[in-house]
Tab-separated table of C-alpha atoms in Angstrom:
chain	number	residue	atom	x	y	z
A	1	LYS	CA	-12.572	28.929	14.418
A	2	ILE	CA	-11.508	25.772	12.782
A	3	TYR	CA	-13.725	24.620	10.092
A	4	MET	CA	-12.206	21.113	9.342
A	5	SER	CA	-9.659	19.123	11.272
A	6	TRP	CA	-8.308	15.642	11.306
A	7	ALA	CA	-5.356	13.908	13.064
A	8	SER	CA	-1.936	14.565	11.512
A	9	TRP	CA	-1.510	10.823	10.709
A	10	ASP	CA	-4.911	10.637	8.922
A	11	THR	CA	-3.753	11.503	5.469
A	12	ALA	CA	-6.703	9.675	3.727
A	13	SER	CA	-9.156	12.226	5.332
A	14	GLN	CA	-7.204	15.144	4.103
A	15	ARG	CA	-6.957	13.657	0.560
A	16	MET	CA	-10.611	13.005	0.597
A	17	VAL	CA	-11.520	16.581	1.485
A	18	ILE	CA	-9.239	17.856	-1.298
A	19	ALA	CA	-11.018	15.477	-3.882
A	20	GLN	CA	-14.499	16.317	-2.628
A	21	LEU	CA	-13.789	20.105	-2.598
A	22	TYR	CA	-12.663	19.857	-6.238
A	23	ASN	CA	-15.423	17.471	-7.275
A	24	SER	CA	-17.978	20.009	-5.601
A	25	LYS	CA	-16.548	22.861	-7.590
A	26	PHE	CA	-15.645	24.761	-4.456
A	27	ALA	CA	-12.125	25.154	-5.556
A	28	THR	CA	-9.776	24.638	-8.474
A	29	GLN	CA	-6.926	22.046	-8.341
A	30	GLN	CA	-4.515	25.005	-8.348
A	31	ASP	CA	-6.293	26.630	-5.348
A	32	LEU	CA	-6.279	23.416	-3.389
A	33	SER	CA	-2.553	22.841	-4.037
A	34	GLU	CA	-1.811	26.356	-2.654
A	35	VAL	CA	-4.152	26.100	0.322
A	36	PHE	CA	-2.930	22.585	1.321
A	37	ASP	CA	0.597	23.335	0.403
A	38	ILE	CA	0.988	20.279	-1.757
A	39	HIS	CA	2.179	19.867	-5.341
A	40	LEU	CA	-0.439	20.249	-8.170
A	41	ASN	CA	0.321	16.701	-9.317
A	42	SER	CA	-0.669	15.336	-5.954
A	43	VAL	CA	-4.141	17.040	-6.085
A	44	GLN	CA	-4.613	15.665	-9.495
A	45	LYS	CA	-3.790	12.133	-8.311
A	46	TYR	CA	-6.107	12.364	-5.340
A	47	VAL	CA	-8.999	13.381	-7.421
A	48	VAL	CA	-8.415	10.597	-9.904
A	49	ASP	CA	-7.817	7.943	-7.306
A	50	PHE	CA	-10.963	9.022	-5.251
A	51	LYS	CA	-12.965	8.752	-8.405
A	52	LYS	CA	-11.779	5.373	-9.290
A	53	ASP	CA	-11.581	3.722	-5.830
A	54	GLY	CA	-13.181	5.936	-3.289
A	55	LEU	CA	-11.677	6.296	0.077
A	56	GLU	CA	-9.712	3.072	-0.373
A	57	GLY	CA	-7.824	4.741	-3.334
A	58	LEU	CA	-6.506	7.385	-0.934
A	59	ILE	CA	-5.074	5.265	1.756
A	60	THR	CA	-1.318	5.088	1.709
A	61	GLN	CA	-0.026	1.753	1.052
A	62	ARG	CA	3.211	0.500	2.486
A	63	SER	CA	5.713	0.095	-0.375
A	64	GLY	CA	8.456	-2.523	-0.437
A	65	PRO	CA	8.250	-6.323	0.349
A	66	ARG	CA	5.272	-7.635	2.115
A	67	GLU	CA	7.060	-10.277	3.841
A	68	ARG	CA	10.464	-11.002	5.349
A	69	TRP	CA	13.135	-12.304	2.808
């Protein structure tokens, strides 16, 4: 039975779940990095970004020039 799911393109939801699980003390950052198969530094970044900016801080921003040259 699936407990949680989100669309594969919806990375912000996954990041929010990771931050909330850590903040709720359901798992350590090490546990979350192993379960979600991501680097520990990524978990740490998600926790900090979520605390600072909420969901907006977890949305992937396109890098590079914003306009055509």
